[in-house]
mmCIF file of C-alpha atoms and ligand atoms in Angstrom:
data_model
loop_
_atom_site.group_PDB
_atom_site.id
_atom_site.type_symbol
_atom_site.label_atom_id
_atom_site.label_comp_id
_atom_site.label_asym_id
_atom_site.label_seq_id
_atom_site.Cartn_x
_atom_site.Cartn_y
_atom_site.Cartn_z
ATOM 1 C CA UNK A 15 -171.232 -44.561 -50.008
ATOM 2 C CA UNK A 16 -172.955 -41.460 -48.362
ATOM 3 C CA UNK A 17 -175.247 -42.196 -45.622
ATOM 4 C CA UNK A 18 -178.745 -41.447 -46.760
ATOM 5 C CA UNK A 19 -181.628 -40.876 -44.466
ATOM 6 C CA UNK A 20 -185.524 -40.120 -44.780
ATOM 7 C CA UNK A 21 -187.387 -38.109 -42.562
ATOM 8 C CA UNK A 22 -191.368 -38.673 -43.633
ATOM 9 C CA UNK A 23 -194.573 -38.144 -42.839
ATOM 10 C CA UNK A 24 -194.424 -35.212 -40.780
ATOM 11 C CA UNK A 25 -195.471 -31.470 -41.687
ATOM 12 C CA UNK A 26 -192.649 -29.659 -43.185
ATOM 13 C CA UNK A 27 -192.332 -26.204 -42.659
ATOM 14 C CA UNK A 28 -190.423 -24.799 -45.960
ATOM 15 C CA UNK A 29 -190.149 -21.404 -47.269
ATOM 16 C CA UNK A 30 -193.166 -22.088 -49.899
ATOM 17 C CA UNK A 31 -195.060 -22.829 -47.232
ATOM 18 C CA UNK A 32 -195.809 -25.987 -45.090
ATOM 19 C CA UNK A 33 -196.028 -29.006 -46.635
ATOM 20 C CA UNK A 34 -198.499 -32.067 -45.155
ATOM 21 C CA UNK A 35 -196.798 -35.449 -45.285
ATOM 22 C CA UNK A 36 -193.599 -34.273 -46.265
ATOM 23 C CA UNK A 37 -190.050 -35.581 -46.611
ATOM 24 C CA UNK A 38 -186.732 -34.409 -46.133
ATOM 25 C CA UNK A 39 -183.952 -36.309 -47.764
ATOM 26 C CA UNK A 40 -180.551 -35.812 -45.607
ATOM 27 C CA UNK A 41 -177.409 -36.942 -47.138
ATOM 28 C CA UNK A 42 -174.065 -37.066 -45.129
ATOM 29 C CA UNK A 43 -174.178 -33.449 -43.530
ATOM 30 C CA UNK A 44 -176.734 -31.714 -45.921
ATOM 31 C CA UNK A 45 -180.282 -31.715 -46.923
ATOM 32 C CA UNK A 46 -180.623 -33.548 -50.294
ATOM 33 C CA UNK A 47 -183.954 -32.770 -51.278
ATOM 34 C CA UNK A 48 -187.334 -31.403 -49.746
ATOM 35 C CA UNK A 49 -190.736 -32.625 -50.697
ATOM 36 C CA UNK A 50 -190.877 -29.875 -53.472
ATOM 37 C CA UNK A 51 -187.739 -30.636 -54.962
ATOM 38 C CA UNK A 52 -188.094 -34.449 -54.734
ATOM 39 C CA UNK A 53 -188.717 -35.375 -57.980
ATOM 40 C CA UNK A 54 -186.257 -33.429 -59.016
ATOM 41 C CA UNK A 55 -183.281 -34.470 -57.311
ATOM 42 C CA UNK A 56 -184.298 -37.904 -56.580
ATOM 43 C CA UNK A 57 -185.636 -39.257 -60.079
ATOM 44 C CA UNK A 58 -184.486 -43.178 -60.500
ATOM 45 C CA UNK A 59 -183.265 -43.045 -57.561
ATOM 46 C CA UNK A 60 -184.835 -43.914 -54.164
ATOM 47 C CA UNK A 61 -187.082 -47.313 -54.605
ATOM 48 C CA UNK A 62 -187.967 -47.295 -51.244
ATOM 49 C CA UNK A 63 -187.507 -47.809 -47.659
ATOM 50 C CA UNK A 64 -184.183 -49.542 -47.046
ATOM 51 C CA UNK A 65 -184.764 -51.537 -50.473
ATOM 52 C CA UNK A 66 -181.850 -50.015 -52.794
ATOM 53 C CA UNK A 67 -178.465 -50.845 -53.502
ATOM 54 C CA UNK A 68 -175.473 -48.396 -53.494
ATOM 55 C CA UNK A 69 -176.682 -44.855 -53.142
ATOM 56 C CA UNK A 70 -180.200 -45.554 -53.392
ATOM 57 C CA UNK A 71 -179.937 -47.573 -49.999
ATOM 58 C CA UNK A 72 -181.356 -45.248 -47.151
ATOM 59 C CA UNK A 73 -183.503 -45.467 -43.717
ATOM 60 C CA UNK A 74 -186.703 -44.142 -43.637
ATOM 61 C CA UNK A 75 -187.605 -42.387 -39.873
ATOM 62 C CA UNK A 76 -191.566 -42.059 -39.734
ATOM 63 C CA UNK A 77 -191.954 -38.711 -37.734
ATOM 64 C CA UNK A 78 -196.107 -38.854 -38.838
ATOM 65 C CA UNK A 79 -197.539 -36.403 -36.493
ATOM 66 C CA UNK A 80 -194.500 -34.209 -35.961
ATOM 67 C CA UNK A 81 -193.338 -30.566 -37.170
ATOM 68 C CA UNK A 82 -190.200 -30.444 -38.824
ATOM 69 C CA UNK A 83 -188.765 -27.293 -39.271
ATOM 70 C CA UNK A 84 -185.498 -25.240 -40.104
ATOM 71 C CA UNK A 85 -182.317 -25.299 -37.295
ATOM 72 C CA UNK A 86 -182.791 -22.086 -35.237
ATOM 73 C CA UNK A 87 -180.519 -19.367 -35.532
ATOM 74 C CA UNK A 88 -179.549 -17.324 -32.499
ATOM 75 C CA UNK A 89 -178.036 -13.997 -33.020
ATOM 76 C CA UNK A 90 -177.798 -12.842 -29.630
ATOM 77 C CA UNK A 91 -176.516 -15.395 -26.857
ATOM 78 C CA UNK A 92 -174.365 -14.920 -23.585
ATOM 79 C CA UNK A 93 -174.154 -18.574 -22.386
ATOM 80 C CA UNK A 94 -176.015 -21.395 -21.171
ATOM 81 C CA UNK A 95 -175.800 -24.752 -19.391
ATOM 82 C CA UNK A 96 -173.642 -22.567 -16.672
ATOM 83 C CA UNK A 97 -171.383 -21.222 -18.767
ATOM 84 C CA UNK A 98 -171.063 -17.629 -20.599
ATOM 85 C CA UNK A 99 -169.377 -16.711 -23.263
ATOM 86 C CA UNK A 100 -167.622 -13.938 -21.361
ATOM 87 C CA UNK A 101 -165.345 -16.467 -19.212
ATOM 88 C CA UNK A 102 -162.986 -16.308 -22.410
ATOM 89 C CA UNK A 103 -162.720 -20.777 -21.996
ATOM 90 C CA UNK A 104 -163.116 -22.305 -24.738
ATOM 91 C CA UNK A 105 -164.035 -25.300 -23.392
ATOM 92 C CA UNK A 106 -167.233 -23.119 -21.026
ATOM 93 C CA UNK A 107 -167.673 -21.722 -24.582
ATOM 94 C CA UNK A 108 -168.883 -25.236 -25.871
ATOM 95 C CA UNK A 109 -171.108 -26.177 -22.737
ATOM 96 C CA UNK A 110 -172.966 -23.109 -23.618
ATOM 97 C CA UNK A 111 -172.928 -23.958 -26.916
ATOM 98 C CA UNK A 112 -173.855 -27.866 -26.813
ATOM 99 C CA UNK A 113 -177.025 -26.666 -23.893
ATOM 100 C CA UNK A 114 -178.872 -24.512 -27.067
ATOM 101 C CA UNK A 115 -177.797 -27.039 -29.657
ATOM 102 C CA UNK A 116 -180.155 -29.526 -27.494
ATOM 103 C CA UNK A 117 -182.726 -26.832 -27.431
ATOM 104 C CA UNK A 118 -182.686 -26.430 -31.155
ATOM 105 C CA UNK A 119 -180.265 -23.903 -31.317
ATOM 106 C CA UNK A 120 -177.779 -25.335 -34.708
ATOM 107 C CA UNK A 121 -176.503 -21.780 -35.384
ATOM 108 C CA UNK A 122 -176.028 -19.117 -32.932
ATOM 109 C CA UNK A 123 -173.028 -16.024 -32.428
ATOM 110 C CA UNK A 124 -171.252 -15.660 -29.142
ATOM 111 C CA UNK A 125 -172.223 -12.247 -27.463
ATOM 112 C CA UNK A 126 -170.230 -10.489 -25.032
ATOM 113 C CA UNK A 127 -170.880 -8.213 -22.240
ATOM 114 C CA UNK A 128 -169.376 -5.089 -21.236
ATOM 115 C CA UNK A 129 -165.829 -5.431 -20.151
ATOM 116 C CA UNK A 130 -162.322 -3.760 -19.728
ATOM 117 C CA UNK A 131 -161.211 -3.093 -24.084
ATOM 118 C CA UNK A 132 -158.410 -5.717 -23.395
ATOM 119 C CA UNK A 133 -160.799 -8.212 -21.668
ATOM 120 C CA UNK A 134 -162.831 -8.480 -24.306
ATOM 121 C CA UNK A 135 -160.181 -8.234 -27.290
ATOM 122 C CA UNK A 136 -158.782 -11.464 -25.279
ATOM 123 C CA UNK A 137 -162.409 -13.087 -25.319
ATOM 124 C CA UNK A 138 -162.868 -12.343 -29.006
ATOM 125 C CA UNK A 139 -159.265 -14.281 -29.816
ATOM 126 C CA UNK A 140 -160.997 -17.293 -27.988
ATOM 127 C CA UNK A 141 -164.322 -16.692 -29.613
ATOM 128 C CA UNK A 142 -163.072 -16.711 -33.206
ATOM 129 C CA UNK A 143 -160.878 -20.023 -33.198
ATOM 130 C CA UNK A 144 -164.469 -21.255 -32.092
ATOM 131 C CA UNK A 145 -165.673 -19.508 -34.911
ATOM 132 C CA UNK A 146 -162.867 -20.740 -37.535
ATOM 133 C CA UNK A 147 -163.934 -24.477 -36.598
ATOM 134 C CA UNK A 148 -167.627 -24.039 -37.331
ATOM 135 C CA UNK A 149 -168.716 -23.833 -33.599
ATOM 136 C CA UNK A 150 -170.247 -20.178 -33.635
ATOM 137 C CA UNK A 151 -171.368 -18.093 -36.463
ATOM 138 C CA UNK A 152 -169.225 -15.405 -35.325
ATOM 139 C CA UNK A 153 -169.020 -12.676 -32.164
ATOM 140 C CA UNK A 154 -171.965 -10.219 -31.094
ATOM 141 C CA UNK A 155 -170.267 -7.329 -29.014
ATOM 142 C CA UNK A 156 -173.031 -6.029 -26.287
ATOM 143 C CA UNK A 157 -171.224 -3.037 -25.144
ATOM 144 C CA UNK A 158 -169.051 -1.348 -23.560
ATOM 145 C CA UNK A 159 -170.535 1.642 -26.388
ATOM 146 C CA UNK A 160 -173.952 2.127 -24.571
ATOM 147 C CA UNK A 161 -175.449 4.864 -22.872
ATOM 148 C CA UNK A 162 -175.113 4.657 -19.285
ATOM 149 C CA UNK A 163 -179.095 5.506 -18.721
ATOM 150 C CA UNK A 164 -179.654 2.105 -20.337
ATOM 151 C CA UNK A 165 -177.421 -0.271 -19.233
ATOM 152 C CA UNK A 166 -179.512 -2.578 -18.278
ATOM 153 C CA UNK A 167 -177.364 -5.528 -16.458
ATOM 154 C CA UNK A 168 -173.795 -3.398 -17.735
ATOM 155 C CA UNK A 169 -171.638 -2.424 -15.451
ATOM 156 C CA UNK A 170 -171.788 1.306 -15.457
ATOM 157 C CA UNK A 171 -168.229 1.983 -14.807
ATOM 158 C CA UNK A 172 -166.824 0.198 -17.689
ATOM 159 C CA UNK A 173 -168.913 2.289 -20.684
ATOM 160 C CA UNK A 174 -167.071 4.144 -22.830
ATOM 161 C CA UNK A 175 -168.186 6.287 -25.780
ATOM 162 C CA UNK A 176 -167.689 4.875 -29.156
ATOM 163 C CA UNK A 177 -164.564 6.021 -30.430
ATOM 164 C CA UNK A 178 -164.457 4.750 -33.900
ATOM 165 C CA UNK A 179 -160.391 3.420 -32.939
ATOM 166 C CA UNK A 180 -161.860 1.464 -30.366
ATOM 167 C CA UNK A 181 -164.702 -0.062 -32.377
ATOM 168 C CA UNK A 182 -161.744 -0.548 -34.595
ATOM 169 C CA UNK A 183 -159.912 -2.591 -31.632
ATOM 170 C CA UNK A 184 -162.308 -5.230 -31.162
ATOM 171 C CA UNK A 185 -163.447 -6.063 -34.863
ATOM 172 C CA UNK A 186 -159.532 -6.447 -35.279
ATOM 173 C CA UNK A 187 -159.378 -8.869 -32.283
ATOM 174 C CA UNK A 188 -161.949 -11.009 -33.434
ATOM 175 C CA UNK A 189 -160.077 -11.578 -36.620
ATOM 176 C CA UNK A 190 -162.894 -11.570 -38.676
ATOM 177 C CA UNK A 191 -165.387 -13.242 -36.917
ATOM 178 C CA UNK A 192 -167.120 -10.010 -35.574
ATOM 179 C CA UNK A 193 -170.472 -9.823 -36.720
ATOM 180 C CA UNK A 194 -172.399 -7.667 -34.406
ATOM 181 C CA UNK A 195 -171.863 -5.004 -32.459
ATOM 182 C CA UNK A 196 -174.323 -3.130 -30.386
ATOM 183 C CA UNK A 197 -174.023 0.837 -29.802
ATOM 184 C CA UNK A 198 -175.690 3.654 -28.549
ATOM 185 C CA UNK A 199 -175.456 5.703 -31.906
ATOM 186 C CA UNK A 200 -176.067 9.340 -29.928
ATOM 187 C CA UNK A 201 -172.988 9.121 -27.763
ATOM 188 C CA UNK A 202 -169.648 10.931 -29.404
ATOM 189 C CA UNK A 203 -168.456 9.063 -32.505
ATOM 190 C CA UNK A 204 -171.573 7.069 -32.648
ATOM 191 C CA UNK A 205 -172.484 7.646 -36.127
ATOM 192 C CA UNK A 206 -168.946 7.400 -37.201
ATOM 193 C CA UNK A 207 -168.594 3.871 -35.271
ATOM 194 C CA UNK A 208 -172.349 2.631 -36.973
ATOM 195 C CA UNK A 209 -170.334 3.739 -40.361
ATOM 196 C CA UNK A 210 -167.124 2.181 -39.576
ATOM 197 C CA UNK A 211 -168.647 -0.998 -38.567
ATOM 198 C CA UNK A 212 -171.075 -0.917 -41.900
ATOM 199 C CA UNK A 213 -168.001 -0.793 -44.117
ATOM 200 C CA UNK A 214 -166.133 -4.140 -42.595
ATOM 201 C CA UNK A 215 -169.293 -5.961 -42.860
ATOM 202 C CA UNK A 216 -170.335 -5.878 -39.458
ATOM 203 C CA UNK A 217 -173.992 -5.438 -38.124
ATOM 204 C CA UNK A 218 -174.600 -2.128 -36.644
ATOM 205 C CA UNK A 219 -177.272 -2.850 -33.988
ATOM 206 C CA UNK A 220 -178.839 0.048 -31.849
ATOM 207 C CA UNK A 221 -179.471 -0.363 -28.122
ATOM 208 C CA UNK A 222 -178.840 0.012 -24.424
ATOM 209 C CA UNK A 223 -179.848 3.634 -26.244
ATOM 210 C CA UNK A 224 -181.561 7.144 -24.997
ATOM 211 C CA UNK A 225 -181.522 7.691 -28.894
ATOM 212 C CA UNK A 226 -184.579 10.209 -29.824
ATOM 213 C CA UNK A 227 -186.446 9.546 -32.800
ATOM 214 C CA UNK A 228 -185.001 11.504 -35.166
ATOM 215 C CA UNK A 229 -181.113 10.300 -33.915
ATOM 216 C CA UNK A 230 -182.191 6.937 -34.635
ATOM 217 C CA UNK A 231 -183.180 7.558 -38.226
ATOM 218 C CA UNK A 232 -179.874 9.080 -38.563
ATOM 219 C CA UNK A 233 -177.943 5.800 -37.410
ATOM 220 C CA UNK A 234 -180.295 3.983 -39.367
ATOM 221 C CA UNK A 235 -178.953 6.475 -42.530
ATOM 222 C CA UNK A 236 -175.089 5.667 -41.258
ATOM 223 C CA UNK A 237 -175.962 2.083 -41.826
ATOM 224 C CA UNK A 238 -177.263 0.755 -38.609
ATOM 225 C CA UNK A 239 -179.389 -2.467 -39.618
ATOM 226 C CA UNK A 240 -180.571 -4.345 -36.280
ATOM 227 C CA UNK A 241 -182.544 -3.462 -32.966
ATOM 228 C CA UNK A 242 -180.790 -5.141 -29.976
ATOM 229 C CA UNK A 243 -183.996 -6.366 -27.928
ATOM 230 C CA UNK A 244 -186.612 -3.512 -29.421
ATOM 231 C CA UNK A 245 -188.102 -2.126 -26.308
ATOM 232 C CA UNK A 246 -185.404 -3.121 -23.846
ATOM 233 C CA UNK A 247 -183.075 -0.893 -22.765
ATOM 234 C CA UNK A 248 -184.455 2.245 -24.612
ATOM 235 C CA UNK A 249 -186.790 4.866 -24.163
ATOM 236 C CA UNK A 250 -190.238 3.865 -24.642
ATOM 237 C CA UNK A 251 -193.013 4.242 -27.190
ATOM 238 C CA UNK A 252 -194.789 7.532 -26.436
ATOM 239 C CA UNK A 253 -197.630 9.104 -28.527
ATOM 240 C CA UNK A 254 -195.484 12.301 -28.564
ATOM 241 C CA UNK A 255 -192.057 11.662 -29.039
ATOM 242 C CA UNK A 256 -191.745 8.186 -30.799
ATOM 243 C CA UNK A 257 -188.236 7.723 -29.718
ATOM 244 C CA UNK A 258 -185.702 4.883 -31.045
ATOM 245 C CA UNK A 259 -188.746 2.293 -31.392
ATOM 246 C CA UNK A 260 -190.821 3.803 -33.896
ATOM 247 C CA UNK A 261 -187.830 4.407 -36.189
ATOM 248 C CA UNK A 262 -186.437 0.780 -35.551
ATOM 249 C CA UNK A 263 -189.907 -0.192 -36.713
ATOM 250 C CA UNK A 264 -190.965 1.692 -39.539
ATOM 251 C CA UNK A 265 -187.878 1.394 -41.614
ATOM 252 C CA UNK A 266 -187.695 -1.619 -43.974
ATOM 253 C CA UNK A 267 -183.701 -1.913 -43.614
ATOM 254 C CA UNK A 268 -183.834 -2.760 -39.898
ATOM 255 C CA UNK A 269 -184.511 -6.428 -38.200
ATOM 256 C CA UNK A 270 -185.310 -6.205 -34.625
ATOM 257 C CA UNK A 271 -185.076 -8.449 -32.020
ATOM 258 C CA UNK A 272 -187.340 -9.481 -29.635
ATOM 259 C CA UNK A 273 -187.132 -11.850 -26.466
ATOM 260 C CA UNK A 274 -190.206 -14.031 -26.786
ATOM 261 C CA UNK A 275 -189.858 -15.150 -22.888
ATOM 262 C CA UNK A 276 -192.952 -13.560 -21.156
ATOM 263 C CA UNK A 277 -190.861 -11.634 -19.037
ATOM 264 C CA UNK A 278 -189.134 -9.173 -21.276
ATOM 265 C CA UNK A 279 -192.192 -8.310 -23.713
ATOM 266 C CA UNK A 280 -195.812 -9.036 -23.282
ATOM 267 C CA UNK A 281 -197.211 -10.565 -25.728
ATOM 268 C CA UNK A 282 -199.433 -7.827 -26.924
ATOM 269 C CA UNK A 283 -196.569 -5.734 -27.232
ATOM 270 C CA UNK A 284 -194.990 -8.684 -29.515
ATOM 271 C CA UNK A 285 -197.627 -9.466 -31.602
ATOM 272 C CA UNK A 286 -197.748 -5.169 -32.173
ATOM 273 C CA UNK A 287 -194.175 -4.983 -33.220
ATOM 274 C CA UNK A 288 -194.944 -8.352 -35.657
ATOM 275 C CA UNK A 289 -197.866 -6.255 -37.208
ATOM 276 C CA UNK A 290 -195.807 -3.159 -37.469
ATOM 277 C CA UNK A 291 -192.391 -5.202 -38.515
ATOM 278 C CA UNK A 292 -193.575 -7.773 -40.801
ATOM 279 C CA UNK A 293 -192.825 -11.529 -40.715
ATOM 280 C CA UNK A 294 -189.695 -11.083 -42.614
ATOM 281 C CA UNK A 295 -187.991 -8.107 -40.467
ATOM 282 C CA UNK A 296 -188.109 -9.830 -36.996
ATOM 283 C CA UNK A 297 -185.589 -12.261 -35.575
ATOM 284 C CA UNK A 298 -186.426 -14.166 -31.867
ATOM 285 C CA UNK A 299 -183.480 -13.816 -29.668
ATOM 286 C CA UNK A 300 -183.116 -15.715 -26.286
ATOM 287 C CA UNK A 301 -180.425 -13.003 -25.194
ATOM 288 C CA UNK A 302 -179.859 -15.797 -22.682
ATOM 289 C CA UNK A 303 -177.411 -16.005 -20.148
ATOM 290 C CA UNK A 304 -175.304 -19.235 -18.144
ATOM 291 C CA UNK A 305 -178.715 -20.289 -15.936
ATOM 292 C CA UNK A 306 -180.098 -21.079 -19.425
ATOM 293 C CA UNK A 307 -181.301 -25.059 -19.167
ATOM 294 C CA UNK A 308 -180.399 -24.743 -15.479
ATOM 295 C CA UNK A 309 -182.304 -24.367 -12.418
ATOM 296 C CA UNK A 310 -182.792 -21.607 -10.034
ATOM 297 C CA UNK A 311 -179.958 -20.163 -8.214
ATOM 298 C CA UNK A 312 -176.542 -18.014 -8.707
ATOM 299 C CA UNK A 313 -174.732 -17.485 -11.962
ATOM 300 C CA UNK A 314 -171.742 -15.187 -13.451
ATOM 301 C CA UNK A 315 -172.952 -12.704 -15.707
ATOM 302 C CA UNK A 316 -169.396 -11.077 -17.097
ATOM 303 C CA UNK A 317 -168.042 -9.705 -13.694
ATOM 304 C CA UNK A 318 -171.365 -9.923 -12.013
ATOM 305 C CA UNK A 319 -173.183 -11.891 -10.217
ATOM 306 C CA UNK A 320 -177.005 -12.781 -11.306
ATOM 307 C CA UNK A 321 -180.000 -14.744 -9.370
ATOM 308 C CA UNK A 322 -182.260 -16.501 -11.014
ATOM 309 C CA UNK A 323 -185.566 -17.030 -9.719
ATOM 310 C CA UNK A 324 -188.636 -18.770 -10.880
ATOM 311 C CA UNK A 325 -186.587 -18.746 -14.125
ATOM 312 C CA UNK A 326 -186.074 -14.456 -14.432
ATOM 313 C CA UNK A 327 -182.603 -13.773 -14.328
ATOM 314 C CA UNK A 328 -181.815 -10.191 -12.066
ATOM 315 C CA UNK A 329 -178.449 -8.526 -11.137
ATOM 316 C CA UNK A 330 -178.018 -9.572 -7.732
ATOM 317 C CA UNK A 331 -175.600 -6.461 -6.175
ATOM 318 C CA UNK A 332 -173.998 -3.402 -6.808
ATOM 319 C CA UNK A 333 -175.203 -0.325 -8.898
ATOM 320 C CA UNK A 334 -177.699 -2.465 -11.130
ATOM 321 C CA UNK A 335 -179.430 -4.182 -8.723
ATOM 322 C CA UNK A 336 -182.599 -5.401 -9.618
ATOM 323 C CA UNK A 337 -181.980 -4.777 -13.414
ATOM 324 C CA UNK A 338 -182.915 -7.942 -15.230
ATOM 325 C CA UNK A 339 -179.946 -9.490 -16.827
ATOM 326 C CA UNK A 340 -180.287 -11.513 -19.996
ATOM 327 C CA UNK A 341 -182.703 -14.372 -20.118
ATOM 328 C CA UNK A 342 -183.169 -18.257 -19.479
ATOM 329 C CA UNK A 343 -184.906 -18.369 -22.572
ATOM 330 C CA UNK A 344 -184.360 -21.519 -25.042
ATOM 331 C CA UNK A 345 -185.217 -20.670 -28.270
ATOM 332 C CA UNK A 346 -187.979 -24.071 -28.609
ATOM 333 C CA UNK A 347 -189.318 -22.656 -26.037
ATOM 334 C CA UNK A 348 -189.422 -19.503 -27.629
ATOM 335 C CA UNK A 349 -191.338 -21.464 -30.665
ATOM 336 C CA UNK A 350 -193.986 -22.974 -28.641
ATOM 337 C CA UNK A 351 -194.687 -19.759 -26.909
ATOM 338 C CA UNK A 352 -194.588 -18.257 -30.649
ATOM 339 C CA UNK A 353 -197.595 -20.483 -31.703
ATOM 340 C CA UNK A 354 -199.353 -21.270 -28.725
ATOM 341 C CA UNK A 355 -199.156 -17.630 -26.977
ATOM 342 C CA UNK A 356 -198.839 -15.075 -29.133
ATOM 343 C CA UNK A 357 -200.908 -15.983 -32.137
ATOM 344 C CA UNK A 358 -198.377 -16.450 -34.965
ATOM 345 C CA UNK A 359 -198.247 -19.008 -37.612
ATOM 346 C CA UNK A 360 -195.801 -21.834 -37.749
ATOM 347 C CA UNK A 361 -194.161 -20.421 -40.805
ATOM 348 C CA UNK A 362 -194.182 -16.665 -38.961
ATOM 349 C CA UNK A 363 -191.917 -17.900 -36.052
ATOM 350 C CA UNK A 364 -189.812 -20.234 -38.131
ATOM 351 C CA UNK A 365 -188.446 -16.797 -40.251
ATOM 352 C CA UNK A 366 -187.885 -15.110 -36.936
ATOM 353 C CA UNK A 367 -186.342 -18.068 -35.776
ATOM 354 C CA UNK A 368 -184.085 -19.578 -38.697
ATOM 355 C CA UNK A 369 -184.740 -17.346 -42.231
ATOM 356 C CA UNK A 370 -184.624 -13.864 -40.912
ATOM 357 C CA UNK A 371 -181.124 -14.256 -38.984
ATOM 358 C CA UNK A 372 -179.454 -16.286 -41.181
ATOM 359 C CA UNK A 373 -179.759 -13.439 -43.676
ATOM 360 C CA UNK A 374 -178.733 -11.113 -41.208
ATOM 361 C CA UNK A 375 -175.575 -13.058 -40.262
ATOM 362 C CA UNK A 376 -174.930 -13.696 -43.838
ATOM 363 C CA UNK A 377 -175.026 -17.557 -43.559
ATOM 364 C CA UNK A 378 -178.305 -17.972 -45.437
ATOM 365 C CA UNK A 379 -176.476 -19.708 -48.127
ATOM 366 C CA UNK A 380 -176.188 -22.801 -45.678
ATOM 367 C CA UNK A 381 -178.342 -22.677 -42.899
ATOM 368 C CA UNK A 382 -181.914 -20.936 -42.163
ATOM 369 C CA UNK A 383 -184.422 -23.173 -44.330
ATOM 370 C CA UNK A 384 -184.598 -26.639 -45.179
ATOM 371 C CA UNK A 385 -183.353 -26.179 -48.812
ATOM 372 C CA UNK A 386 -181.219 -28.949 -50.879
ATOM 373 C CA UNK A 387 -177.902 -28.248 -50.554
ATOM 374 C CA UNK A 388 -178.037 -26.525 -47.399
ATOM 375 C CA UNK A 389 -176.969 -28.015 -44.064
ATOM 376 C CA UNK A 390 -179.048 -30.609 -42.425
ATOM 377 C CA UNK A 391 -179.742 -28.552 -39.728
ATOM 378 C CA UNK A 392 -183.151 -29.282 -38.628
ATOM 379 C CA UNK A 393 -185.781 -29.434 -35.337
ATOM 380 C CA UNK A 394 -188.464 -31.620 -34.783
ATOM 381 C CA UNK A 395 -191.402 -30.905 -32.483
ATOM 382 C CA UNK A 396 -194.474 -33.103 -31.235
ATOM 383 C CA UNK A 397 -197.975 -32.047 -31.834
ATOM 384 C CA UNK A 398 -198.190 -29.782 -28.948
ATOM 385 C CA UNK A 399 -194.599 -27.740 -29.507
ATOM 386 C CA UNK A 400 -192.683 -29.819 -27.477
ATOM 387 C CA UNK A 401 -189.001 -30.133 -29.005
ATOM 388 C CA UNK A 402 -188.098 -34.257 -29.571
ATOM 389 C CA UNK A 403 -185.600 -33.970 -31.626
ATOM 390 C CA UNK A 404 -182.629 -31.843 -33.113
ATOM 391 C CA UNK A 405 -180.416 -32.481 -36.449
ATOM 392 C CA UNK A 406 -177.109 -30.357 -36.853
ATOM 393 C CA UNK A 407 -174.959 -31.007 -40.042
ATOM 394 C CA UNK A 408 -176.584 -34.479 -40.458
ATOM 395 C CA UNK A 409 -176.230 -35.383 -36.671
ATOM 396 C CA UNK A 410 -178.484 -36.042 -34.527
ATOM 397 C CA UNK A 411 -177.991 -34.178 -31.379
ATOM 398 C CA UNK A 412 -181.271 -35.152 -29.979
ATOM 399 C CA UNK A 413 -182.637 -38.268 -31.468
ATOM 400 C CA UNK A 414 -186.976 -38.425 -31.534
HETATM 401 ZN ZN1 LIG B 8 -177.633 -9.442 -24.367
#
């Protein structure tokens, strides 16, 4: 008999809206029913808390006063828990994965940072195995095909133009696990590389770029569909030079990543982007590095050292010293900020944290919303929006 758990009494966030005093029924690793589907799928079965027989038997967990939202999907994250995906070590990658899971991220890609092409190919081989075994939703290559003028925390001497053959080399090294690549489309080979990625079903993301408004429109036309951490590592929005920000915000085909940690973006700017793009075209990401979920101190980011002070990560030395180097954000904090500081509704925040990135990564048939048949990936928050529970594939990572 498949184990059945009913989570009852909470405010449940469904694609159709918030259900007060809702119920989510978990059967094995999947969602069997939510409030709006209960009558259709469970007619004549559930007879009460633990009172039935056979498949009617279930445990009920009272979550009154809590929120149940879909498990979060992070499409841009480099590490956490002191561990980095760039290490090319499966155990270290799992440490990062577990750290973010405990903060509500039940699906994530592994983001790499700029490195030597052979190094990146080796990392990709390791990360593709973790993708195959279901721990990752794929790989996001960030660099080396990015602008030397906007390299942020990436090592300038390892940057290169996006020659399609090199882009292809990384995609092939990922053995089907490449989900996204961030590149600067204005570089030589940029548009051809965008087309190549789109042809291979890999999301082409515009980022770490010095692109103009017009050149960015060309990249979107060529198949780019994501803005990598919009506003960060690209020209600012100016009234006579709208640059990539205006182009990426206006096109309906583009989803914009936003880092909602209060350091990378002012809340007013985040709200402006949300108002322009709408709730279906924003994805909240962490862009977290190893220090996420840890205390202040020194941490590696690829081949570089990062100093974390008051939760803000900056490159410690070398030509890019002082640059913000990713974040120490986790998505439970991004959620709490969204609904307590950024004036977003819970539904808007949930779309940006779950449904939108799930759709982008091509996994929306399995995750991203609390619908029957999907994986039982969910996060429980108390009334103050503090995380109290995480379930992944029907198992509690953190029991409320
Ligand atoms: Zn990043």
